[in-house]
Structures are given as structure tokens and as C-alpha cells.
């Protein structure tokens, strides 16, 4: 049965690849990458393995995420059927802040192509260390794109919130003049005071792929567009006074 | 300057070690393990590296977590000062559901011993894949031990909750007849109906170190003691009707 092996590349440094991901990548004849802009891309290429990226699909003007995923899935299934196996690499953990692998599974399995997942470490794990946030103290994880897509989004101000994918272009609303960041800032200001301090973390991309961070007042968040051109995450601390009383 | 290198061993299978963790472990002359009951312990030992575990400290009857950490920290600092370097390995990600490394840092640095962290993948990342839960859809992460330690704990029933460290012995309250699990079930039943279905996931431990899971009604959760002898996690789905209305 033809097979697509989805490999999680981890949060960036090659050293954070898992042994299993390394093995799958190093044994492949060719590897398809969602983006070439990940340190593992060059590392695999230097091993003499053919590396093909889908950068050109993302670069098409006005393309929606739905169309991007349809094109990538079609290409991967075609390769798997022709070659018997296709290795597809994407950043982080293939099940964290990712719908691609699920959609691929739904499309591939009816066509007789099986899917295997090789885990990677997500950006969340790297941020826990970097921001000194331990989820055991109580943490909410949310996606900015989903939050701004609705009028209101459920969460509690009594626990800290880590909001991912801040600053992602709103591809499914190409005529939307507002950025994701501005809409998110408006939403948060309905729940927190403008002087609430949040931490913005973003990757500077290749070659260093380093994370930078900046502490800003929520009231100034909408104007931080310069810092969130690449994927960014916001940590919003809890409002301590809103801890609910015990119900009797 | 003497140094303690803390290494995260990942969620279990050796294949989920990071390349960096593998390198640090393989270059060590000896490695201290919090527990020997992790697949990486035997894997390191088979490489001819001396492996020492702190199992004997955990086995002392009635010992509290505070005392366990004090004893481990003292031992590691002593080794680092004597040998110049000490490698300390613990399961998962050293910053996730972990206070040990922070306390070690606070104790070691005033004594002139520096701390380096080598990340690992936490059990959370493995569960996202296993349970098919993507945190981008909105997720709260909580620690059962902290939840039952207070009369009430803030969270919202409008987002799913992943509750870790269910079934851990309540070491700091040795005279407490109730288990962590029973207290947690009581707390959750104040917020969800008894027929709310939750998923219990637990590790069977060595040698297979496999995760098993079981779907139970919240009303039956208190009686699942047999399944949570090892560390367990509960996934509590959201109550859809509790999504708040937009504030005007």
C-alpha cells in the first residue's frame, strides 16, 4: 500500500529533531518540505537527499489556505502512488497548530494511500522553556486566527493564555484590511485593561532561527506589526483578581 | 564553574529523544536519573555509561515531595562540585509539569554551580497525537494535584481541559484518606454533569511503556483507581452550551 510519512521537524534547531525523525529523513531518497525556511531543510540537503519545498504554492498571490492544502495533498498523494512512499516534512509537531495532516489523511486514505506520523516537538515546548511558563500552573492555549474569526471566543482571564499564530496573514479574507494582530488586540481589550503587560515572542527566521521577545502593554499591541511578520505568539498573564469564589 | 546539565528524556520511547539529549547522554561518564523506570535508562546503560537512579529516595515511606527534591538537589550539587559536571536526566520536558529544575537552579547557583537545560518532548506532545487533540482549537492544561489543593480552581467549561498528574499520591498530606482522583472527581462534578464523558490515559510503565486509555462518565471517575496507579491524564471535553455571549 502506498504510504505518506509525515515528519515533524521540531521548533527549529536541528538538535531538537527526534531520533525517529532523523532516521526517517536520513533514509529517504527525497523529502517534500512544506517550507524550505527551516534549519532542517539545509541539513537534509547536505546529506545528499533531494529536498523539494512547496514554497511556490504559498507564494501565489491571493491564494487561500484551503487551496494551498488541496494542492499540497494532491501532489503528495501522486508521489506516494508513483514511488510507493513519500516523506513529507513540516515544522514542529504534525498535530499541534496543524490541520494539514488530518486533511491529508481524509483525502489520502480513500485513495488507498496510508499515513504514518513521526512526531516532532512543537513550538509550544520551546516556548515553555524560553518564557519560563509551566503549563502545570494552569495554561490556556489558543489560536489567534480562530479567535478573530468569531465575534467572541471563550476563555478565562483567571488563567494565563498563550496565543499562537499571531500576525498570520488572513488568507481566507483577502479583502480584510485589518490584520490578525489588530483584531486580536481589540478582542483582548474587551477583557483586560490597556496597561496589562503581555509578552510577544517571534522567530527571526533563517539563518539564526532565533526567537526574540518584547514586553508590551495590551493597549500598544495593535501597533506591533513590525515584530509579527513571521509567526508570533503572545503570552497574556492572568488577571489575579478574577479567581472565582467557591460555589456552595 | 561546576555545571549540572538537566536532560529531558521525552515521553517514553527512545526514538523520541532529541538529537541534543542523545549527544549529552552519550558523552557523559555517568548519568543520574530521577527514576530508572524510563526506557532511556536501559538504553544509556547498554552504552556502557554508569546510570544512577534516585528511586531509593522516592521509596522512603511517608517522604514528602519537598524532602525528595531537597535530597536530590543536595546530591547533584555535591557531584557537580566534585566532578566539575553532573548530568541529570528526567522524563519529558524539564520545564513541563516540573518544578525540580527551578528549585535546583535556585539552590545550585548561589553555591557557584550553573544549570544548563537540554529540552525533551513532554508527555503533552505525545498525548496531542494520541488523543487527536490539537491545542489550536483551544485547550486548557491543568495539574490535578494543584486543583485538589484548593477549594476552587479557575478554569472554563467552554474549552476542553487536559488534566495531568491524576492519581499521584498526595505525599504532602500523608494522613489524607482521599485520593487525588476522588477529590478531582468531586471538583469536576461541581461544574459538569455526571454523564459527561471524559477520557483517562495512563502509562502501563516498563517494559512496553505503552499508553492505554478508557472513556468513562465523570460520575464514575472516582472509582477508576485501578487505572491511575501510574501517572495518568484526563481529557474533559468542553460543555458546548456554556460559550459566553459577546459583551456589548
PDB file of N, CA and C in Angstrom, chain A residues 18-96:
ATOM      1  N   UNK A  18      13.800  14.683  16.690  1.00  0.00           N
ATOM      2  CA  UNK A  18      13.824  13.416  17.432  1.00  0.00           C
ATOM      3  C   UNK A  18      14.667  12.391  16.658  1.00  0.00           C
ATOM      4  N   UNK A  19      15.136  11.377  17.381  1.00  0.00           N
ATOM      5  CA  UNK A  19      15.924  10.318  16.729  1.00  0.00           C
ATOM      6  C   UNK A  19      15.117   9.667  15.613  1.00  0.00           C
ATOM      7  N   UNK A  20      13.812   9.490  15.846  1.00  0.00           N
ATOM      8  CA  UNK A  20      12.962   8.854  14.846  1.00  0.00           C
ATOM      9  C   UNK A  20      12.849   9.721  13.583  1.00  0.00           C
ATOM     10  N   UNK A  21      12.672  11.025  13.777  1.00  0.00           N
ATOM     11  CA  UNK A  21      12.583  11.927  12.620  1.00  0.00           C
ATOM     12  C   UNK A  21      13.891  11.914  11.836  1.00  0.00           C
ATOM     13  N   UNK A  22      15.000  11.928  12.580  1.00  0.00           N
ATOM     14  CA  UNK A  22      16.302  11.878  11.906  1.00  0.00           C
ATOM     15  C   UNK A  22      16.416  10.620  11.045  1.00  0.00           C
ATOM     16  N   UNK A  23      15.995   9.480  11.606  1.00  0.00           N
ATOM     17  CA  UNK A  23      16.112   8.210  10.900  1.00  0.00           C
ATOM     18  C   UNK A  23      15.266   8.233   9.617  1.00  0.00           C
ATOM     19  N   UNK A  24      14.010   8.685   9.746  1.00  0.00           N
ATOM     20  CA  UNK A  24      13.118   8.712   8.577  1.00  0.00           C
ATOM     21  C   UNK A  24      13.680   9.635   7.492  1.00  0.00           C
ATOM     22  N   UNK A  25      14.151  10.813   7.894  1.00  0.00           N
ATOM     23  CA  UNK A  25      14.678  11.772   6.906  1.00  0.00           C
ATOM     24  C   UNK A  25      15.940  11.228   6.242  1.00  0.00           C
ATOM     25  N   UNK A  26      16.831  10.638   7.044  1.00  0.00           N
ATOM     26  CA  UNK A  26      18.120  10.204   6.508  1.00  0.00           C
ATOM     27  C   UNK A  26      17.997   8.987   5.598  1.00  0.00           C
ATOM     28  N   UNK A  27      16.923   8.207   5.778  1.00  0.00           N
ATOM     29  CA  UNK A  27      16.724   7.023   4.925  1.00  0.00           C
ATOM     30  C   UNK A  27      15.959   7.350   3.645  1.00  0.00           C
ATOM     31  N   UNK A  28      15.394   8.562   3.563  1.00  0.00           N
ATOM     32  CA  UNK A  28      14.558   8.901   2.403  1.00  0.00           C
ATOM     33  C   UNK A  28      15.427   9.176   1.162  1.00  0.00           C
ATOM     34  N   UNK A  29      14.840   8.926  -0.004  1.00  0.00           N
ATOM     35  CA  UNK A  29      15.541   9.262  -1.247  1.00  0.00           C
ATOM     36  C   UNK A  29      15.262  10.724  -1.582  1.00  0.00           C
ATOM     37  N   UNK A  30      14.017  11.128  -1.301  1.00  0.00           N
ATOM     38  CA  UNK A  30      13.666  12.538  -1.462  1.00  0.00           C
ATOM     39  C   UNK A  30      12.677  12.923  -0.358  1.00  0.00           C
ATOM     40  N   UNK A  31      12.714  14.198   0.043  1.00  0.00           N
ATOM     41  CA  UNK A  31      11.833  14.681   1.110  1.00  0.00           C
ATOM     42  C   UNK A  31      11.108  15.927   0.609  1.00  0.00           C
ATOM     43  N   UNK A  32       9.789  15.921   0.753  1.00  0.00           N
ATOM     44  CA  UNK A  32       8.984  17.102   0.439  1.00  0.00           C
ATOM     45  C   UNK A  32       8.826  17.926   1.704  1.00  0.00           C
ATOM     46  N   UNK A  33       9.123  19.226   1.627  1.00  0.00           N
ATOM     47  CA  UNK A  33       9.007  20.130   2.775  1.00  0.00           C
ATOM     48  C   UNK A  33       7.881  21.122   2.524  1.00  0.00           C
ATOM     49  N   UNK A  34       7.081  21.396   3.559  1.00  0.00           N
ATOM     50  CA  UNK A  34       6.080  22.440   3.391  1.00  0.00           C
ATOM     51  C   UNK A  34       6.764  23.756   3.061  1.00  0.00           C
ATOM     52  N   UNK A  35       7.800  24.120   3.869  1.00  0.00           N
ATOM     53  CA  UNK A  35       8.599  25.327   3.614  1.00  0.00           C
ATOM     54  C   UNK A  35      10.076  24.942   3.581  1.00  0.00           C
ATOM     55  N   UNK A  36      10.856  25.677   2.804  1.00  0.00           N
ATOM     56  CA  UNK A  36      12.306  25.473   2.855  1.00  0.00           C
ATOM     57  C   UNK A  36      12.929  26.258   4.006  1.00  0.00           C
ATOM     58  N   UNK A  37      12.179  27.225   4.563  1.00  0.00           N
ATOM     59  CA  UNK A  37      12.733  28.109   5.595  1.00  0.00           C
ATOM     60  C   UNK A  37      12.739  27.459   6.978  1.00  0.00           C
ATOM     61  N   UNK A  38      13.362  26.308   7.092  1.00  0.00           N
ATOM     62  CA  UNK A  38      13.524  25.639   8.392  1.00  0.00           C
ATOM     63  C   UNK A  38      14.943  25.060   8.410  1.00  0.00           C
ATOM     64  N   UNK A  39      15.667  25.193   9.525  1.00  0.00           N
ATOM     65  CA  UNK A  39      17.075  24.763   9.550  1.00  0.00           C
ATOM     66  C   UNK A  39      17.288  23.311   9.092  1.00  0.00           C
ATOM     67  N   UNK A  40      16.269  22.451   9.265  1.00  0.00           N
ATOM     68  CA  UNK A  40      16.443  21.038   8.904  1.00  0.00           C
ATOM     69  C   UNK A  40      16.507  20.851   7.374  1.00  0.00           C
ATOM     70  N   UNK A  41      15.911  21.783   6.619  1.00  0.00           N
ATOM     71  CA  UNK A  41      15.914  21.670   5.150  1.00  0.00           C
ATOM     72  C   UNK A  41      17.352  21.568   4.623  1.00  0.00           C
ATOM     73  N   UNK A  42      18.193  22.542   4.982  1.00  0.00           N
ATOM     74  CA  UNK A  42      19.584  22.542   4.512  1.00  0.00           C
ATOM     75  C   UNK A  42      20.364  21.353   5.056  1.00  0.00           C
ATOM     76  N   UNK A  43      20.044  20.983   6.296  1.00  0.00           N
ATOM     77  CA  UNK A  43      20.736  19.860   6.957  1.00  0.00           C
ATOM     78  C   UNK A  43      20.461  18.550   6.202  1.00  0.00           C
ATOM     79  N   UNK A  44      19.222  18.382   5.726  1.00  0.00           N
ATOM     80  CA  UNK A  44      18.885  17.172   4.972  1.00  0.00           C
ATOM     81  C   UNK A  44      19.528  17.239   3.585  1.00  0.00           C
ATOM     82  N   UNK A  45      19.479  18.435   2.977  1.00  0.00           N
ATOM     83  CA  UNK A  45      20.043  18.579   1.633  1.00  0.00           C
ATOM     84  C   UNK A  45      21.535  18.278   1.625  1.00  0.00           C
ATOM     85  N   UNK A  46      22.217  18.710   2.713  1.00  0.00           N
ATOM     86  CA  UNK A  46      23.671  18.478   2.795  1.00  0.00           C
ATOM     87  C   UNK A  46      24.012  16.999   2.905  1.00  0.00           C
ATOM     88  N   UNK A  47      22.998  16.184   3.270  1.00  0.00           N
ATOM     89  CA  UNK A  47      23.228  14.734   3.312  1.00  0.00           C
ATOM     90  C   UNK A  47      23.062  14.107   1.918  1.00  0.00           C
ATOM     91  N   UNK A  48      22.850  14.951   0.913  1.00  0.00           N
ATOM     92  CA  UNK A  48      22.724  14.440  -0.448  1.00  0.00           C
ATOM     93  C   UNK A  48      21.329  13.939  -0.791  1.00  0.00           C
ATOM     94  N   UNK A  49      20.360  14.302   0.054  1.00  0.00           N
ATOM     95  CA  UNK A  49      18.973  13.862  -0.186  1.00  0.00           C
ATOM     96  C   UNK A  49      18.242  14.973  -0.952  1.00  0.00           C
ATOM     97  N   UNK A  50      17.465  14.585  -1.956  1.00  0.00           N
ATOM     98  CA  UNK A  50      16.734  15.580  -2.743  1.00  0.00           C
ATOM     99  C   UNK A  50      15.656  16.231  -1.869  1.00  0.00           C
ATOM    100  N   UNK A  51      15.662  17.564  -1.771  1.00  0.00           N
ATOM    101  CA  UNK A  51      14.701  18.292  -0.933  1.00  0.00           C
ATOM    102  C   UNK A  51      13.832  19.172  -1.829  1.00  0.00           C
ATOM    103  N   UNK A  52      12.519  18.969  -1.759  1.00  0.00           N
ATOM    104  CA  UNK A  52      11.592  19.728  -2.594  1.00  0.00           C
ATOM    105  C   UNK A  52      10.652  20.491  -1.668  1.00  0.00           C
ATOM    106  N   UNK A  53      10.521  21.802  -1.859  1.00  0.00           N
ATOM    107  CA  UNK A  53       9.630  22.554  -0.972  1.00  0.00           C
ATOM    108  C   UNK A  53       8.390  23.047  -1.716  1.00  0.00           C
ATOM    109  N   UNK A  54       7.319  23.296  -0.942  1.00  0.00           N
ATOM    110  CA  UNK A  54       6.082  23.838  -1.507  1.00  0.00           C
ATOM    111  C   UNK A  54       6.007  25.362  -1.376  1.00  0.00           C
ATOM    112  N   UNK A  55       7.166  26.003  -1.167  1.00  0.00           N
ATOM    113  CA  UNK A  55       7.214  27.465  -1.066  1.00  0.00           C
ATOM    114  C   UNK A  55       6.450  28.137  -2.205  1.00  0.00           C
ATOM    115  N   UNK A  56       6.575  27.590  -3.420  1.00  0.00           N
ATOM    116  CA  UNK A  56       5.987  28.240  -4.612  1.00  0.00           C
ATOM    117  C   UNK A  56       4.464  28.286  -4.526  1.00  0.00           C
ATOM    118  N   UNK A  57       3.873  27.332  -3.816  1.00  0.00           N
ATOM    119  CA  UNK A  57       2.402  27.351  -3.681  1.00  0.00           C
ATOM    120  C   UNK A  57       1.996  28.501  -2.761  1.00  0.00           C
ATOM    121  N   UNK A  58       2.716  28.636  -1.624  1.00  0.00           N
ATOM    122  CA  UNK A  58       2.411  29.723  -0.679  1.00  0.00           C
ATOM    123  C   UNK A  58       2.629  31.094  -1.319  1.00  0.00           C
ATOM    124  N   UNK A  59       3.553  31.160  -2.291  1.00  0.00           N
ATOM    125  CA  UNK A  59       3.900  32.458  -2.893  1.00  0.00           C
ATOM    126  C   UNK A  59       2.864  32.946  -3.893  1.00  0.00           C
ATOM    127  N   UNK A  60       1.874  32.094  -4.264  1.00  0.00           N
ATOM    128  CA  UNK A  60       0.873  32.539  -5.250  1.00  0.00           C
ATOM    129  C   UNK A  60      -0.002  33.643  -4.651  1.00  0.00           C
ATOM    130  N   UNK A  61      -0.129  34.769  -5.351  1.00  0.00           N
ATOM    131  CA  UNK A  61      -0.868  35.907  -4.772  1.00  0.00           C
ATOM    132  C   UNK A  61      -2.335  35.575  -4.516  1.00  0.00           C
ATOM    133  N   UNK A  62      -2.828  35.966  -3.341  1.00  0.00           N
ATOM    134  CA  UNK A  62      -4.249  35.810  -3.022  1.00  0.00           C
ATOM    135  C   UNK A  62      -4.703  34.376  -2.770  1.00  0.00           C
ATOM    136  N   UNK A  63      -3.775  33.425  -2.687  1.00  0.00           N
ATOM    137  CA  UNK A  63      -4.183  32.024  -2.513  1.00  0.00           C
ATOM    138  C   UNK A  63      -4.709  31.802  -1.088  1.00  0.00           C
ATOM    139  N   UNK A  64      -5.771  30.995  -0.961  1.00  0.00           N
ATOM    140  CA  UNK A  64      -6.339  30.715   0.366  1.00  0.00           C
ATOM    141  C   UNK A  64      -5.687  29.465   0.946  1.00  0.00           C
ATOM    142  N   UNK A  65      -5.820  29.305   2.286  1.00  0.00           N
ATOM    143  CA  UNK A  65      -5.267  28.111   2.925  1.00  0.00           C
ATOM    144  C   UNK A  65      -5.918  26.838   2.383  1.00  0.00           C
ATOM    145  N   UNK A  66      -7.209  26.881   2.149  1.00  0.00           N
ATOM    146  CA  UNK A  66      -7.905  25.708   1.616  1.00  0.00           C
ATOM    147  C   UNK A  66      -7.263  25.235   0.307  1.00  0.00           C
ATOM    148  N   UNK A  67      -6.992  26.197  -0.556  1.00  0.00           N
ATOM    149  CA  UNK A  67      -6.417  25.856  -1.868  1.00  0.00           C
ATOM    150  C   UNK A  67      -4.981  25.353  -1.696  1.00  0.00           C
ATOM    151  N   UNK A  68      -4.212  25.992  -0.803  1.00  0.00           N
ATOM    152  CA  UNK A  68      -2.836  25.546  -0.543  1.00  0.00           C
ATOM    153  C   UNK A  68      -2.843  24.076  -0.127  1.00  0.00           C
ATOM    154  N   UNK A  69      -3.704  23.736   0.837  1.00  0.00           N
ATOM    155  CA  UNK A  69      -3.731  22.360   1.330  1.00  0.00           C
ATOM    156  C   UNK A  69      -4.191  21.383   0.253  1.00  0.00           C
ATOM    157  N   UNK A  70      -5.171  21.801  -0.552  1.00  0.00           N
ATOM    158  CA  UNK A  70      -5.627  20.910  -1.623  1.00  0.00           C
ATOM    159  C   UNK A  70      -4.502  20.605  -2.621  1.00  0.00           C
ATOM    160  N   UNK A  71      -3.734  21.643  -2.984  1.00  0.00           N
ATOM    161  CA  UNK A  71      -2.639  21.454  -3.946  1.00  0.00           C
ATOM    162  C   UNK A  71      -1.536  20.570  -3.371  1.00  0.00           C
ATOM    163  N   UNK A  72      -1.176  20.828  -2.100  1.00  0.00           N
ATOM    164  CA  UNK A  72      -0.113  20.029  -1.467  1.00  0.00           C
ATOM    165  C   UNK A  72      -0.558  18.570  -1.349  1.00  0.00           C
ATOM    166  N   UNK A  73      -1.791  18.358  -0.873  1.00  0.00           N
ATOM    167  CA  UNK A  73      -2.281  16.984  -0.692  1.00  0.00           C
ATOM    168  C   UNK A  73      -2.290  16.214  -2.014  1.00  0.00           C
ATOM    169  N   UNK A  74      -2.738  16.880  -3.062  1.00  0.00           N
ATOM    170  CA  UNK A  74      -2.795  16.248  -4.386  1.00  0.00           C
ATOM    171  C   UNK A  74      -1.391  15.829  -4.847  1.00  0.00           C
ATOM    172  N   UNK A  75      -0.423  16.737  -4.637  1.00  0.00           N
ATOM    173  CA  UNK A  75       0.958  16.443  -5.047  1.00  0.00           C
ATOM    174  C   UNK A  75       1.523  15.259  -4.261  1.00  0.00           C
ATOM    175  N   UNK A  76       1.296  15.242  -2.935  1.00  0.00           N
ATOM    176  CA  UNK A  76       1.859  14.176  -2.097  1.00  0.00           C
ATOM    177  C   UNK A  76       1.259  12.813  -2.435  1.00  0.00           C
ATOM    178  N   UNK A  77      -0.060  12.790  -2.662  1.00  0.00           N
ATOM    179  CA  UNK A  77      -0.726  11.525  -2.986  1.00  0.00           C
ATOM    180  C   UNK A  77      -0.215  10.988  -4.321  1.00  0.00           C
ATOM    181  N   UNK A  78      -0.010  11.878  -5.278  1.00  0.00           N
ATOM    182  CA  UNK A  78       0.504  11.490  -6.590  1.00  0.00           C
ATOM    183  C   UNK A  78       1.896  10.850  -6.456  1.00  0.00           C
ATOM    184  N   UNK A  79       2.756  11.503  -5.648  1.00  0.00           N
ATOM    185  CA  UNK A  79       4.117  10.968  -5.453  1.00  0.00           C
ATOM    186  C   UNK A  79       4.057   9.601  -4.764  1.00  0.00           C
ATOM    187  N   UNK A  80       3.218   9.486  -3.715  1.00  0.00           N
ATOM    188  CA  UNK A  80       3.125   8.218  -2.976  1.00  0.00           C
ATOM    189  C   UNK A  80       2.682   7.084  -3.901  1.00  0.00           C
ATOM    190  N   UNK A  81       1.718   7.387  -4.782  1.00  0.00           N
ATOM    191  CA  UNK A  81       1.215   6.347  -5.698  1.00  0.00           C
ATOM    192  C   UNK A  81       2.281   5.941  -6.714  1.00  0.00           C
ATOM    193  N   UNK A  82       3.061   6.924  -7.157  1.00  0.00           N
ATOM    194  CA  UNK A  82       4.082   6.655  -8.189  1.00  0.00           C
ATOM    195  C   UNK A  82       5.297   5.945  -7.597  1.00  0.00           C
ATOM    196  N   UNK A  83       5.739   6.417  -6.383  1.00  0.00           N
ATOM    197  CA  UNK A  83       7.002   5.925  -5.804  1.00  0.00           C
ATOM    198  C   UNK A  83       6.788   4.860  -4.729  1.00  0.00           C
ATOM    199  N   UNK A  84       5.529   4.694  -4.272  1.00  0.00           N
ATOM    200  CA  UNK A  84       5.268   3.739  -3.190  1.00  0.00           C
ATOM    201  C   UNK A  84       5.380   4.379  -1.828  1.00  0.00           C
ATOM    202  N   UNK A  85       6.214   5.411  -1.706  1.00  0.00           N
ATOM    203  CA  UNK A  85       6.393   6.093  -0.425  1.00  0.00           C
ATOM    204  C   UNK A  85       6.731   7.557  -0.669  1.00  0.00           C
ATOM    205  N   UNK A  86       6.249   8.407   0.222  1.00  0.00           N
ATOM    206  CA  UNK A  86       6.520   9.835   0.094  1.00  0.00           C
ATOM    207  C   UNK A  86       6.743  10.381   1.497  1.00  0.00           C
ATOM    208  N   UNK A  87       7.877  11.031   1.731  1.00  0.00           N
ATOM    209  CA  UNK A  87       8.170  11.623   3.041  1.00  0.00           C
ATOM    210  C   UNK A  87       7.847  13.115   2.975  1.00  0.00           C
ATOM    211  N   UNK A  88       6.992  13.565   3.889  1.00  0.00           N
ATOM    212  CA  UNK A  88       6.551  14.968   3.905  1.00  0.00           C
ATOM    213  C   UNK A  88       6.916  15.574   5.257  1.00  0.00           C
ATOM    214  N   UNK A  89       7.731  16.623   5.230  1.00  0.00           N
ATOM    215  CA  UNK A  89       8.263  17.216   6.465  1.00  0.00           C
ATOM    216  C   UNK A  89       7.623  18.570   6.722  1.00  0.00           C
ATOM    217  N   UNK A  90       7.179  18.771   7.950  1.00  0.00           N
ATOM    218  CA  UNK A  90       6.670  20.097   8.292  1.00  0.00           C
ATOM    219  C   UNK A  90       7.108  20.495   9.685  1.00  0.00           C
ATOM    220  N   UNK A  91       7.164  21.825   9.952  1.00  0.00           N
ATOM    221  CA  UNK A  91       7.742  22.306  11.208  1.00  0.00           C
ATOM    222  C   UNK A  91       6.979  21.798  12.434  1.00  0.00           C
ATOM    223  N   UNK A  92       7.663  21.705  13.554  1.00  0.00           N
ATOM    224  CA  UNK A  92       7.007  21.425  14.838  1.00  0.00           C
ATOM    225  C   UNK A  92       6.520  20.011  14.982  1.00  0.00           C
ATOM    226  N   UNK A  93       5.352  19.883  15.613  1.00  0.00           N
ATOM    227  CA  UNK A  93       4.666  18.610  15.826  1.00  0.00           C
ATOM    228  C   UNK A  93       3.506  18.566  14.828  1.00  0.00           C
ATOM    229  N   UNK A  94       3.407  17.519  14.007  1.00  0.00           N
ATOM    230  CA  UNK A  94       2.383  17.497  12.948  1.00  0.00           C
ATOM    231  C   UNK A  94       0.943  17.533  13.463  1.00  0.00           C
ATOM    232  N   UNK A  95       0.740  17.450  14.774  1.00  0.00           N
ATOM    233  CA  UNK A  95      -0.617  17.506  15.312  1.00  0.00           C
ATOM    234  C   UNK A  95      -0.873  18.748  16.161  1.00  0.00           C
ATOM    235  N   UNK A  96       0.060  19.679  16.172  1.00  0.00           N
ATOM    236  CA  UNK A  96      -0.082  20.866  17.020  1.00  0.00           C
ATOM    237  C   UNK A  96      -0.151  22.106  16.135  1.00  0.00           C
TER     238      UNK A  96
END
